mmCIF file of C-alpha atoms in Angstrom:
data_model
loop_
_atom_site.group_PDB
_atom_site.id
_atom_site.type_symbol
_atom_site.label_atom_id
_atom_site.label_comp_id
_atom_site.label_asym_id
_atom_site.label_seq_id
_atom_site.Cartn_x
_atom_site.Cartn_y
_atom_site.Cartn_z
ATOM 1 C CA MET A 37 115.198 120.198 88.351
ATOM 2 C CA PRO A 38 117.056 121.468 85.213
ATOM 3 C CA ALA A 39 114.896 124.595 85.408
ATOM 4 C CA VAL A 40 115.947 125.301 89.062
ATOM 5 C CA GLU A 41 119.561 124.559 88.238
ATOM 6 C CA ARG A 42 119.534 127.124 85.406
ATOM 7 C CA LEU A 43 118.365 129.693 87.943
ATOM 8 C CA ILE A 44 121.133 129.118 90.469
ATOM 9 C CA HIS A 45 124.081 127.287 88.924
ATOM 10 C CA ARG A 46 126.611 128.820 86.434
ATOM 11 C CA THR A 47 127.968 126.691 83.587
ATOM 12 C CA THR A 48 129.472 127.282 80.138
ATOM 13 C CA LEU A 49 126.040 126.865 78.575
ATOM 14 C CA ASN A 50 124.403 128.981 81.361
ATOM 15 C CA PRO A 51 126.936 131.774 82.063
ATOM 16 C CA SER A 52 124.545 134.168 83.851
ATOM 17 C CA PRO A 53 122.076 132.540 86.258
ATOM 18 C CA LYS A 54 119.431 134.744 87.825
ATOM 19 C CA TYR A 55 120.593 133.959 91.443
ATOM 20 C CA LYS A 56 124.362 134.333 91.207
ATOM 21 C CA ASP A 57 125.108 134.227 94.899
ATOM 22 C CA PHE A 58 124.333 130.482 95.212
ATOM 23 C CA ASP A 59 127.705 129.338 93.672
ATOM 24 C CA GLN A 60 129.504 131.941 95.764
ATOM 25 C CA ARG A 61 127.900 130.829 99.055
ATOM 26 C CA PHE A 62 128.238 127.102 98.251
ATOM 27 C CA TYR A 63 131.669 126.896 96.652
ATOM 28 C CA LYS A 64 132.225 123.688 94.572
ATOM 29 C CA PHE A 65 128.956 122.283 95.912
ATOM 30 C CA PRO A 66 128.782 118.681 94.590
ATOM 31 C CA SER A 67 126.113 118.187 91.883
ATOM 32 C CA TYR A 68 124.512 115.228 93.692
ATOM 33 C CA PHE A 69 124.006 117.279 96.899
ATOM 34 C CA ARG A 70 122.644 120.191 94.848
ATOM 35 C CA ARG A 71 120.119 118.068 93.001
ATOM 36 C CA SER A 72 119.144 116.213 96.191
ATOM 37 C CA ALA A 73 118.458 119.591 97.918
ATOM 38 C CA ILE A 74 116.315 120.726 94.919
ATOM 39 C CA ALA A 75 114.311 117.438 94.956
ATOM 40 C CA SER A 76 113.840 117.738 98.752
ATOM 41 C CA ALA A 77 112.668 121.358 98.548
ATOM 42 C CA PHE A 78 110.303 120.522 95.659
ATOM 43 C CA GLY A 79 108.679 117.746 97.721
ATOM 44 C CA LYS A 80 108.236 120.085 100.739
ATOM 45 C CA ILE A 81 106.598 122.802 98.613
ATOM 46 C CA LYS A 82 104.360 120.260 96.812
ATOM 47 C CA SER A 83 103.209 118.786 100.176
ATOM 48 C CA PHE A 84 102.456 122.243 101.505
ATOM 49 C CA ARG A 85 100.354 123.220 98.492
ATOM 50 C CA SER A 86 98.445 119.989 98.665
ATOM 51 C CA ASN A 87 97.716 120.492 102.383
ATOM 52 C CA TYR A 88 96.683 124.124 101.699
ATOM 53 C CA ARG A 89 94.336 123.012 98.932
ATOM 54 C CA ASN A 90 92.744 120.418 101.180
ATOM 55 C CA TRP A 91 92.287 123.030 103.892
ATOM 56 C CA LEU A 92 90.531 125.393 101.492
ATOM 57 C CA GLU A 93 88.199 122.602 100.400
ATOM 58 C CA GLU A 94 87.321 121.737 104.027
ATOM 59 C CA LYS A 95 86.728 125.430 104.806
ATOM 60 C CA GLU A 96 84.416 125.837 101.798
ATOM 61 C CA ILE A 97 82.393 122.693 102.755
ATOM 62 C CA ALA A 98 82.089 123.865 106.326
ATOM 63 C CA LEU A 99 80.928 127.349 105.395
ATOM 64 C CA ALA A 100 78.460 125.965 102.830
ATOM 65 C CA GLU A 101 76.917 123.870 105.601
ATOM 66 C CA GLY A 102 76.758 126.838 108.001
ATOM 67 C CA LYS A 103 79.284 125.376 110.383
ATOM 68 C CA LYS A 104 82.121 127.221 112.208
ATOM 69 C CA PHE A 105 85.565 126.409 110.850
ATOM 70 C CA LYS A 106 88.262 126.973 113.473
ATOM 71 C CA LYS A 107 91.098 124.868 111.911
ATOM 72 C CA ASN A 108 94.221 126.946 111.274
ATOM 73 C CA SER A 109 95.661 127.067 107.814
ATOM 74 C CA PRO A 110 98.880 125.073 107.238
ATOM 75 C CA THR A 111 102.113 127.075 107.204
ATOM 76 C CA LEU A 112 105.198 126.513 105.081
ATOM 77 C CA GLN A 113 108.138 125.367 107.304
ATOM 78 C CA ILE A 114 111.454 126.768 106.101
ATOM 79 C CA GLU A 115 113.815 124.710 108.290
ATOM 80 C CA HIS A 116 113.860 120.903 107.989
ATOM 81 C CA LYS A 117 116.220 118.308 109.447
ATOM 82 C CA GLU A 118 117.297 116.921 106.134
ATOM 83 C CA PHE A 119 120.534 114.952 105.807
ATOM 84 C CA PRO A 120 122.397 114.168 102.612
ATOM 85 C CA VAL A 121 122.911 110.806 100.906
ATOM 86 C CA PHE A 122 126.463 110.000 99.924
ATOM 87 C CA TYR A 123 126.051 108.616 96.428
ATOM 88 C CA ARG A 124 128.479 105.947 95.380
ATOM 89 C CA GLY A 125 131.233 107.033 93.045
ATOM 90 C CA ASN A 126 130.554 110.692 93.478
ATOM 91 C CA MET A 127 130.551 111.103 97.261
ATOM 92 C CA PHE A 128 131.323 107.609 98.622
ATOM 93 C CA GLU A 129 133.877 104.934 97.733
ATOM 94 C CA ARG A 130 134.303 101.713 99.700
ATOM 95 C CA THR A 131 137.961 100.760 100.005
ATOM 96 C CA SER A 132 137.535 97.535 101.944
ATOM 97 C CA ASP A 133 134.971 95.694 104.174
ATOM 98 C CA THR A 134 135.835 97.928 107.173
ATOM 99 C CA SER A 135 136.893 101.238 105.493
ATOM 100 C CA ALA A 136 135.776 103.747 102.934
ATOM 101 C CA GLN A 137 136.252 107.249 101.624
ATOM 102 C CA ILE A 138 133.656 110.058 101.799
ATOM 103 C CA LYS A 139 133.717 113.510 100.257
ATOM 104 C CA ILE A 140 133.211 116.343 102.776
ATOM 105 C CA PHE A 141 133.679 120.117 103.038
ATOM 106 C CA HIS A 142 136.926 120.559 105.064
ATOM 107 C CA LYS A 143 139.135 123.696 105.267
ATOM 108 C CA ASN A 144 137.103 125.612 102.662
ATOM 109 C CA ASP A 145 137.318 122.772 100.087
ATOM 110 C CA TRP A 146 135.581 119.490 99.234
ATOM 111 C CA VAL A 147 138.096 116.722 99.859
ATOM 112 C CA TRP A 148 138.111 112.973 100.241
ATOM 113 C CA VAL A 149 138.462 111.664 103.811
ATOM 114 C CA ASP A 150 139.220 108.139 104.984
ATOM 115 C CA ILE A 151 136.813 106.541 107.500
ATOM 116 C CA GLU A 152 136.652 103.222 109.290
ATOM 117 C CA PHE A 153 133.492 101.395 110.223
ATOM 118 C CA LYS A 154 132.608 99.991 113.614
ATOM 119 C CA GLU A 155 133.187 96.321 113.985
ATOM 120 C CA GLN A 156 130.052 94.557 112.936
ATOM 121 C CA ASP A 157 128.992 91.035 111.941
ATOM 122 C CA LEU A 158 126.606 91.245 108.987
ATOM 123 C CA TYR A 159 126.421 87.471 108.843
ATOM 124 C CA LYS A 160 124.259 87.563 112.016
ATOM 125 C CA ARG A 161 121.826 89.765 110.324
ATOM 126 C CA GLY A 162 121.832 87.614 107.177
ATOM 127 C CA VAL A 163 122.390 90.574 104.848
ATOM 128 C CA TRP A 164 125.998 90.079 103.787
ATOM 129 C CA ASP A 165 124.969 88.921 100.343
ATOM 130 C CA TRP A 166 122.275 91.563 99.974
ATOM 131 C CA LYS A 167 122.668 94.653 97.791
ATOM 132 C CA GLU A 168 124.206 97.593 99.779
ATOM 133 C CA CYS A 169 122.569 100.873 99.102
ATOM 134 C CA ASN A 170 124.079 104.354 99.346
ATOM 135 C CA PRO A 171 124.750 105.542 102.927
ATOM 136 C CA LYS A 172 122.908 108.470 104.496
ATOM 137 C CA LEU A 173 124.285 110.905 107.034
ATOM 138 C CA VAL A 174 122.275 110.852 110.312
ATOM 139 C CA ARG A 175 122.678 112.965 113.424
ATOM 140 C CA ARG A 176 122.010 111.353 116.819
ATOM 141 C CA GLY A 177 122.580 113.655 119.739
ATOM 142 C CA LYS A 178 125.885 115.369 119.106
ATOM 143 C CA LYS A 179 127.326 112.696 116.899
ATOM 144 C CA TYR A 180 126.986 111.884 113.186
ATOM 145 C CA PHE A 181 126.635 108.405 111.667
ATOM 146 C CA LEU A 182 126.427 106.827 108.266
ATOM 147 C CA ASN A 183 123.380 104.607 107.941
ATOM 148 C CA PHE A 184 123.457 101.824 105.371
ATOM 149 C CA THR A 185 120.359 100.044 103.987
ATOM 150 C CA TYR A 186 120.441 96.581 102.310
ATOM 151 C CA THR A 187 117.818 95.391 99.833
ATOM 152 C CA SER A 188 116.897 91.982 98.595
ATOM 153 C CA LYS A 189 113.887 90.107 97.169
ATOM 154 C CA VAL A 190 112.182 87.941 99.775
ATOM 155 C CA GLU A 191 109.416 85.503 98.819
ATOM 156 C CA LEU A 192 106.544 85.504 101.299
ATOM 157 C CA SER A 193 104.845 82.199 102.291
ATOM 158 C CA LYS A 194 102.364 80.799 99.757
ATOM 159 C CA ASN A 195 101.088 77.739 101.696
ATOM 160 C CA LYS A 196 97.387 76.971 101.512
ATOM 161 C CA ILE A 197 95.182 77.852 104.430
ATOM 162 C CA LYS A 198 94.856 74.262 105.652
ATOM 163 C CA ASP A 199 98.649 73.814 105.739
ATOM 164 C CA GLN A 200 99.411 77.123 107.506
ATOM 165 C CA ILE A 201 100.808 77.644 110.937
ATOM 166 C CA ILE A 202 100.074 81.071 112.391
ATOM 167 C CA CYS A 203 101.155 83.259 115.313
ATOM 168 C CA ALA A 204 98.124 84.965 116.829
ATOM 169 C CA VAL A 205 99.088 88.150 118.774
ATOM 170 C CA ASP A 206 97.057 90.048 121.290
ATOM 171 C CA LEU A 207 98.662 93.448 122.006
ATOM 172 C CA ASN A 208 97.859 94.639 125.524
ATOM 173 C CA ILE A 209 98.435 97.619 127.755
ATOM 174 C CA ASN A 210 99.408 95.736 130.899
ATOM 175 C CA LYS A 211 101.362 93.001 129.117
ATOM 176 C CA SER A 212 102.950 94.139 125.919
ATOM 177 C CA ALA A 213 101.936 91.092 123.906
ATOM 178 C CA VAL A 214 100.573 87.531 124.285
ATOM 179 C CA CYS A 215 101.245 85.108 121.377
ATOM 180 C CA SER A 216 99.887 81.665 120.498
ATOM 181 C CA ILE A 217 101.098 79.376 117.745
ATOM 182 C CA MET A 218 98.106 77.579 116.037
ATOM 183 C CA ASP A 219 97.417 75.358 113.117
ATOM 184 C CA ALA A 220 94.310 75.085 110.963
ATOM 185 C CA SER A 221 92.724 72.379 113.070
ATOM 186 C CA GLY A 222 92.609 74.706 116.095
ATOM 187 C CA THR A 223 95.482 73.047 117.930
ATOM 188 C CA VAL A 224 97.570 75.400 120.094
ATOM 189 C CA LEU A 225 101.243 74.452 119.586
ATOM 190 C CA ALA A 226 102.903 77.103 121.854
ATOM 191 C CA ARG A 227 102.175 80.179 123.935
ATOM 192 C CA LYS A 228 104.324 83.041 125.174
ATOM 193 C CA PHE A 229 103.982 86.313 127.172
ATOM 194 C CA PHE A 230 106.116 89.429 126.503
ATOM 195 C CA ASN A 231 106.392 92.317 128.883
ATOM 196 C CA GLN A 232 108.749 95.108 129.987
ATOM 197 C CA PRO A 233 107.835 95.837 133.626
ATOM 198 C CA MET A 234 110.878 97.942 134.386
ATOM 199 C CA GLU A 235 110.524 100.194 131.307
ATOM 200 C CA LYS A 236 106.808 100.633 131.844
ATOM 201 C CA ASP A 237 107.289 101.539 135.512
ATOM 202 C CA GLN A 238 109.939 104.124 134.517
ATOM 203 C CA LEU A 239 107.596 105.427 131.774
ATOM 204 C CA TYR A 240 104.668 105.975 134.032
ATOM 205 C CA THR A 241 106.889 107.540 136.722
ATOM 206 C CA MET A 242 108.273 110.045 134.214
ATOM 207 C CA THR A 243 104.888 110.903 132.794
ATOM 208 C CA ASN A 244 103.409 111.373 136.275
ATOM 209 C CA LYS A 245 106.227 113.810 137.111
ATOM 210 C CA LEU A 246 105.591 115.667 133.895
ATOM 211 C CA ARG A 247 101.829 115.883 134.608
ATOM 212 C CA LYS A 248 102.507 117.349 138.105
ATOM 213 C CA ALA A 249 104.868 119.952 136.646
ATOM 214 C CA GLN A 250 102.334 120.915 133.980
ATOM 215 C CA ARG A 251 99.549 121.082 136.587
ATOM 216 C CA VAL A 252 101.514 123.788 138.465
ATOM 217 C CA SER A 253 102.611 125.890 135.428
ATOM 218 C CA SER A 254 99.934 124.855 132.850
ATOM 219 C CA TRP A 255 102.614 124.082 130.146
ATOM 220 C CA VAL A 256 106.295 123.038 130.418
ATOM 221 C CA ALA A 257 108.578 122.226 127.481
ATOM 222 C CA ALA A 258 110.590 119.694 129.487
ATOM 223 C CA PRO A 259 112.862 118.402 126.707
ATOM 224 C CA ASN A 260 114.752 115.988 129.036
ATOM 225 C CA PHE A 261 111.510 114.449 130.208
ATOM 226 C CA TRP A 262 110.287 113.863 126.660
ATOM 227 C CA ARG A 263 113.660 112.547 125.528
ATOM 228 C CA ARG A 264 113.540 109.881 128.247
ATOM 229 C CA ILE A 265 109.835 109.123 127.628
ATOM 230 C CA ASN A 266 110.427 108.666 123.905
ATOM 231 C CA GLY A 267 113.473 106.576 124.570
ATOM 232 C CA LEU A 268 111.500 104.234 126.849
ATOM 233 C CA GLN A 269 108.711 103.982 124.315
ATOM 234 C CA LYS A 270 111.121 103.115 121.563
ATOM 235 C CA GLN A 271 112.708 100.411 123.747
ATOM 236 C CA ILE A 272 109.324 98.842 124.444
ATOM 237 C CA ILE A 273 108.435 98.922 120.705
ATOM 238 C CA HIS A 274 111.695 97.346 119.471
ATOM 239 C CA HIS A 275 111.909 94.672 122.192
ATOM 240 C CA THR A 276 108.297 93.593 121.760
ATOM 241 C CA SER A 277 108.535 93.564 117.992
ATOM 242 C CA SER A 278 111.734 91.574 117.916
ATOM 243 C CA GLU A 279 110.448 89.025 120.418
ATOM 244 C CA ILE A 280 107.232 88.455 118.414
ATOM 245 C CA ALA A 281 109.173 88.028 115.196
ATOM 246 C CA LYS A 282 111.686 85.608 116.771
ATOM 247 C CA PHE A 283 108.851 83.557 118.319
ATOM 248 C CA ALA A 284 106.966 83.276 115.021
ATOM 249 C CA ASN A 285 110.160 82.442 113.123
ATOM 250 C CA ALA A 286 111.162 79.734 115.587
ATOM 251 C CA TYR A 287 107.974 77.822 114.793
ATOM 252 C CA HIS A 288 108.174 78.435 110.981
ATOM 253 C CA CYS A 289 104.918 80.379 110.948
ATOM 254 C CA ASP A 290 103.374 81.433 107.622
ATOM 255 C CA VAL A 291 101.326 84.374 109.063
ATOM 256 C CA ILE A 292 101.359 86.645 112.024
ATOM 257 C CA VAL A 293 97.805 87.710 112.927
ATOM 258 C CA PHE A 294 96.905 90.946 114.705
ATOM 259 C CA GLU A 295 93.693 92.781 115.531
ATOM 260 C CA TYR A 296 92.497 96.021 113.881
ATOM 261 C CA LEU A 297 93.261 98.588 116.579
ATOM 262 C CA ASP A 298 92.783 101.866 114.631
ATOM 263 C CA GLN A 299 89.885 103.324 116.595
ATOM 264 C CA MET A 300 89.712 102.766 120.276
ATOM 265 C CA LYS A 301 87.332 104.741 122.519
ATOM 266 C CA VAL A 302 86.894 104.400 126.314
ATOM 267 C CA PRO A 303 83.283 104.831 127.573
ATOM 268 C CA ARG A 304 82.811 107.544 130.219
ATOM 269 C CA ASN A 305 81.115 105.159 132.613
ATOM 270 C CA HIS A 306 83.959 102.591 132.251
ATOM 271 C CA TYR A 307 85.670 101.581 135.510
ATOM 272 C CA GLY A 308 88.951 103.488 135.803
ATOM 273 C CA ALA A 309 88.293 105.346 132.495
ATOM 274 C CA LYS A 310 90.691 108.207 133.384
ATOM 275 C CA LYS A 311 93.559 105.891 134.184
ATOM 276 C CA LEU A 312 92.854 103.797 131.075
ATOM 277 C CA ARG A 313 92.869 106.835 128.800
ATOM 278 C CA PHE A 314 96.184 107.854 130.310
ATOM 279 C CA LYS A 315 97.666 104.438 129.492
ATOM 280 C CA LEU A 316 96.214 104.360 125.995
ATOM 281 C CA ARG A 317 97.833 107.689 125.250
ATOM 282 C CA TYR A 318 101.317 106.117 125.607
ATOM 283 C CA TRP A 319 100.409 102.764 124.040
ATOM 284 C CA ARG A 320 102.199 102.469 120.725
ATOM 285 C CA LYS A 321 100.172 99.621 119.236
ATOM 286 C CA LYS A 322 100.429 100.647 115.627
ATOM 287 C CA ALA A 323 104.160 101.203 115.911
ATOM 288 C CA ILE A 324 104.553 97.622 117.210
ATOM 289 C CA GLN A 325 102.473 96.232 114.369
ATOM 290 C CA ASN A 326 104.399 98.159 111.707
ATOM 291 C CA LYS A 327 107.700 97.040 113.176
ATOM 292 C CA VAL A 328 106.594 93.405 113.290
ATOM 293 C CA GLU A 329 105.479 93.671 109.695
ATOM 294 C CA GLU A 330 108.940 94.849 108.668
ATOM 295 C CA MET A 331 110.645 92.016 110.646
ATOM 296 C CA GLY A 332 108.085 89.443 109.529
ATOM 297 C CA HIS A 333 108.619 90.232 105.860
ATOM 298 C CA TYR A 334 112.357 89.974 106.433
ATOM 299 C CA HIS A 335 111.775 86.265 107.330
ATOM 300 C CA GLY A 336 109.150 85.707 104.598
ATOM 301 C CA ILE A 337 106.185 85.792 107.031
ATOM 302 C CA ARG A 338 102.934 87.404 106.004
ATOM 303 C CA ILE A 339 100.943 89.806 108.209
ATOM 304 C CA SER A 340 97.071 89.714 108.539
ATOM 305 C CA ARG A 341 94.530 91.524 110.672
ATOM 306 C CA ILE A 342 91.084 90.533 111.907
ATOM 307 C CA ASN A 343 88.082 92.215 113.555
ATOM 308 C CA ALA A 344 88.937 92.906 117.199
ATOM 309 C CA ARG A 345 85.380 93.058 118.474
ATOM 310 C CA ASN A 346 84.599 90.517 121.289
ATOM 311 C CA THR A 347 87.921 88.688 121.019
ATOM 312 C CA SER A 348 88.472 89.164 124.743
ATOM 313 C CA ALA A 349 84.846 89.326 125.742
ATOM 314 C CA LEU A 350 83.974 85.846 124.502
ATOM 315 C CA ALA A 351 85.327 82.587 125.963
ATOM 316 C CA PHE A 352 87.367 80.493 123.548
ATOM 317 C CA ASP A 353 85.366 77.301 124.423
ATOM 318 C CA GLY A 354 82.115 78.848 123.117
ATOM 319 C CA SER A 355 80.469 79.211 126.524
ATOM 320 C CA GLY A 356 79.596 82.844 125.924
ATOM 321 C CA LYS A 357 80.696 86.166 127.492
ATOM 322 C CA VAL A 358 83.250 86.191 130.274
ATOM 323 C CA GLU A 359 83.471 88.249 133.441
ATOM 324 C CA ARG A 360 86.724 90.180 133.499
ATOM 325 C CA ASN A 361 88.718 90.810 136.636
ATOM 326 C CA THR A 362 89.502 94.537 136.741
ATOM 327 C CA LYS A 363 92.737 94.189 138.658
ATOM 328 C CA ARG A 364 94.208 91.153 136.960
ATOM 329 C CA ASP A 365 94.141 89.847 133.380
ATOM 330 C CA LEU A 366 91.824 86.999 134.305
ATOM 331 C CA ALA A 367 88.463 85.974 132.849
ATOM 332 C CA THR A 368 85.743 83.879 134.526
ATOM 333 C CA PHE A 369 83.731 81.712 132.073
ATOM 334 C CA THR A 370 80.062 81.046 132.645
ATOM 335 C CA SER A 371 81.057 77.471 133.541
ATOM 336 C CA GLY A 372 83.146 78.887 136.436
ATOM 337 C CA LYS A 373 86.493 78.253 134.769
ATOM 338 C CA VAL A 374 89.111 80.914 135.331
ATOM 339 C CA TYR A 375 91.476 81.522 132.460
ATOM 340 C CA ASN A 376 93.892 84.241 131.265
ATOM 341 C CA ALA A 377 91.831 86.761 129.255
ATOM 342 C CA ASP A 378 94.654 87.643 126.849
ATOM 343 C CA LEU A 379 95.494 84.033 126.081
ATOM 344 C CA SER A 380 91.817 83.270 125.400
ATOM 345 C CA ALA A 381 91.815 86.290 123.035
ATOM 346 C CA THR A 382 94.707 84.945 121.023
ATOM 347 C CA TYR A 383 92.850 81.652 120.488
ATOM 348 C CA ASN A 384 89.848 83.653 119.111
ATOM 349 C CA ILE A 385 92.134 85.814 116.948
ATOM 350 C CA GLY A 386 93.662 82.753 115.354
ATOM 351 C CA ALA A 387 90.325 81.030 114.897
ATOM 352 C CA ARG A 388 88.812 83.990 113.145
ATOM 353 C CA TYR A 389 91.736 84.175 110.710
ATOM 354 C CA PHE A 390 91.334 80.488 109.744
ATOM 355 C CA ILE A 391 87.539 80.691 109.489
ATOM 356 C CA ARG A 392 87.855 83.660 107.173
ATOM 357 C CA GLY A 393 90.484 81.787 105.044
ATOM 358 C CA PHE A 394 88.264 78.674 104.781
ATOM 359 C CA GLN A 395 85.244 80.807 103.753
ATOM 360 C CA LYS A 396 87.241 82.336 100.902
ATOM 361 C CA SER A 397 88.615 78.984 99.689
ATOM 362 C CA ILE A 398 85.252 77.227 99.258
ATOM 363 C CA SER A 399 82.103 77.939 97.275
ATOM 364 C CA GLU A 400 79.165 79.911 98.660
ATOM 365 C CA LYS A 401 76.883 76.847 98.416
ATOM 366 C CA LYS A 402 79.209 74.721 100.572
ATOM 367 C CA TRP A 403 79.649 77.569 103.028
ATOM 368 C CA LEU A 404 75.917 77.918 103.508
ATOM 369 C CA ALA A 405 75.670 74.172 104.217
ATOM 370 C CA LEU A 406 78.484 74.463 106.801
ATOM 371 C CA GLN A 407 76.860 77.516 108.315
ATOM 372 C CA ALA A 408 73.628 75.596 108.871
ATOM 373 C CA LYS A 409 75.618 73.070 110.969
ATOM 374 C CA VAL A 410 77.602 75.799 112.821
ATOM 375 C CA PRO A 411 75.263 78.794 113.320
ATOM 376 C CA GLU A 412 77.916 81.054 114.987
ATOM 377 C CA LEU A 413 79.773 81.284 111.662
ATOM 378 C CA SER A 414 77.089 83.651 110.359
ATOM 379 C CA LYS A 415 78.381 86.518 112.533
ATOM 380 C CA ARG A 416 82.190 87.107 112.498
ATOM 381 C CA THR A 417 82.195 89.010 115.800
ATOM 382 C CA GLN A 418 80.778 85.885 117.568
ATOM 383 C CA GLN A 419 83.359 83.441 116.238
ATOM 384 C CA THR A 420 85.589 81.712 118.680
ATOM 385 C CA LEU A 421 88.100 78.818 118.845
ATOM 386 C CA SER A 422 85.167 76.376 119.390
ATOM 387 C CA SER A 423 83.656 77.680 116.166
ATOM 388 C CA LEU A 424 86.848 76.712 114.275
ATOM 389 C CA ILE A 425 86.888 73.258 115.802
ATOM 390 C CA SER A 426 83.158 72.724 114.959
ATOM 391 C CA LEU A 427 83.857 73.956 111.404
ATOM 392 C CA ASN A 428 86.677 71.439 110.997
ATOM 393 C CA GLN A 429 84.330 68.625 112.170
ATOM 394 C CA ALA A 430 81.619 69.727 109.750
ATOM 395 C CA MET A 431 84.100 69.991 106.848
ATOM 396 C CA ASN A 432 85.428 66.491 107.536
ATOM 397 C CA SER A 433 81.972 64.927 107.765
ATOM 398 C CA PRO A 434 81.049 62.717 104.763
ATOM 399 C CA LYS A 435 77.902 64.684 103.754
ATOM 400 C CA VAL A 436 79.692 67.961 103.217
ATOM 401 C CA ALA A 437 82.722 66.330 101.671
#
C-alpha cells in the first residue's frame, strides 16, 4: 500500500509521484477511502492471478493426458460494485442514538453532512450492548443506505451428548422444511412444518413465463423477470431460516442437525425427472443452511450435518424401505402404516446424529459390544430412530454398563 501511494499521491516527502493526475482528478480524496480502494484493487488482482495460475495448471494437465481443454481463460474485470466504508473519526461521527455526521463530496468539496437514522428498536434484536462497527454504504435500487454490523462473543452450547436437545431439519422441495425436536433417548418433543405456497407458486409462474420467452427467441436478458425471481427466492430463504431458528430457540436446542446436500443427481429413469430437475435448479438448500447457521450461532446453537443417504427411504420404526407416493409426501411402511415421509426423515436425521455422538463418546471395545446387540449400527446409512432406541436399551442394560 505505501508503494502504491508513492506512485499516485503527492506529499511533502513525495513531491513528484509518477501518476500526478490522481490528486487532480480526486481532489482532497480522504486517505481512508484511498487506502481502501488500493486494498480492494490489490485483492481483485491477486484473485485474478490465482485463478489464471490454476487455469494454466488445469490446461497443462489436460494436454499432458491428451484431453481436449475447452475452458476459457479467466479475464480481469475492471468494473466492480465496490462501496466505501465510513471509518469512525475520519469519515463518520455519531452525534446521538438517532443521528450522525458523515463526510461526503458535495459541491466540489469534502464536507460533513448531518444525517438521521430510521426509527429502529435494537433491543428487539438484542444487539444494543454489542460493539457497533463502522458503517458501509450500500446501494439498493436507486437509493443508498448505511449498513451497520454489530459484533459480540457468543458461547456455543457445550452440553454432553446425553443431555442435548436437538432440532432435526429435513429441507424439502415441496415443503420448505420439516423440523422435529428430539432428545438423546429418541423421544420426539415437537414437530413443525414450514412452507411458502404463495411465493413458490409465483416463483414457478415467473420461471415458466421466462422459459416460454426463451424458447421463442433462444435467449432473453429479462432483467425484470430475474429481479422478481431473485426476490422471491430471497424471501423463501429468509422466512424458512428465521422460522427454523425461532423453533429451535423456543425449545432451547443445543444443536440444529441438517443433511449433507452438496451433490444431488436425478436419475434419467426417475419418474418426473425433468420436472424434478427444474425444481432443483431453483432450490436454495445451501443458502438456507448457511443462513440458519448464522442465526443459530447468534443464539448459541451449534450446527451439525449427517449423511443424507436413506433418511427418507427407510422407515423410522426399523421396518425397512418405504414406498413413496409420487404425488404426495407420504410413505407406506411394509407393515401397511402410512406416515409423512419428511417427518419420518427428521426422526432418522436426529437418530443418526445421536448415534454418531454416542460412538465418539465411548471406547471402541464397548461400541463393538453394543454393535453385536444392535447389528444395524455397523452401517451408518441403515440407521433409523429404532436403532437409537435399541442402542439406548443396550447401553442401559447391566452387562454393558
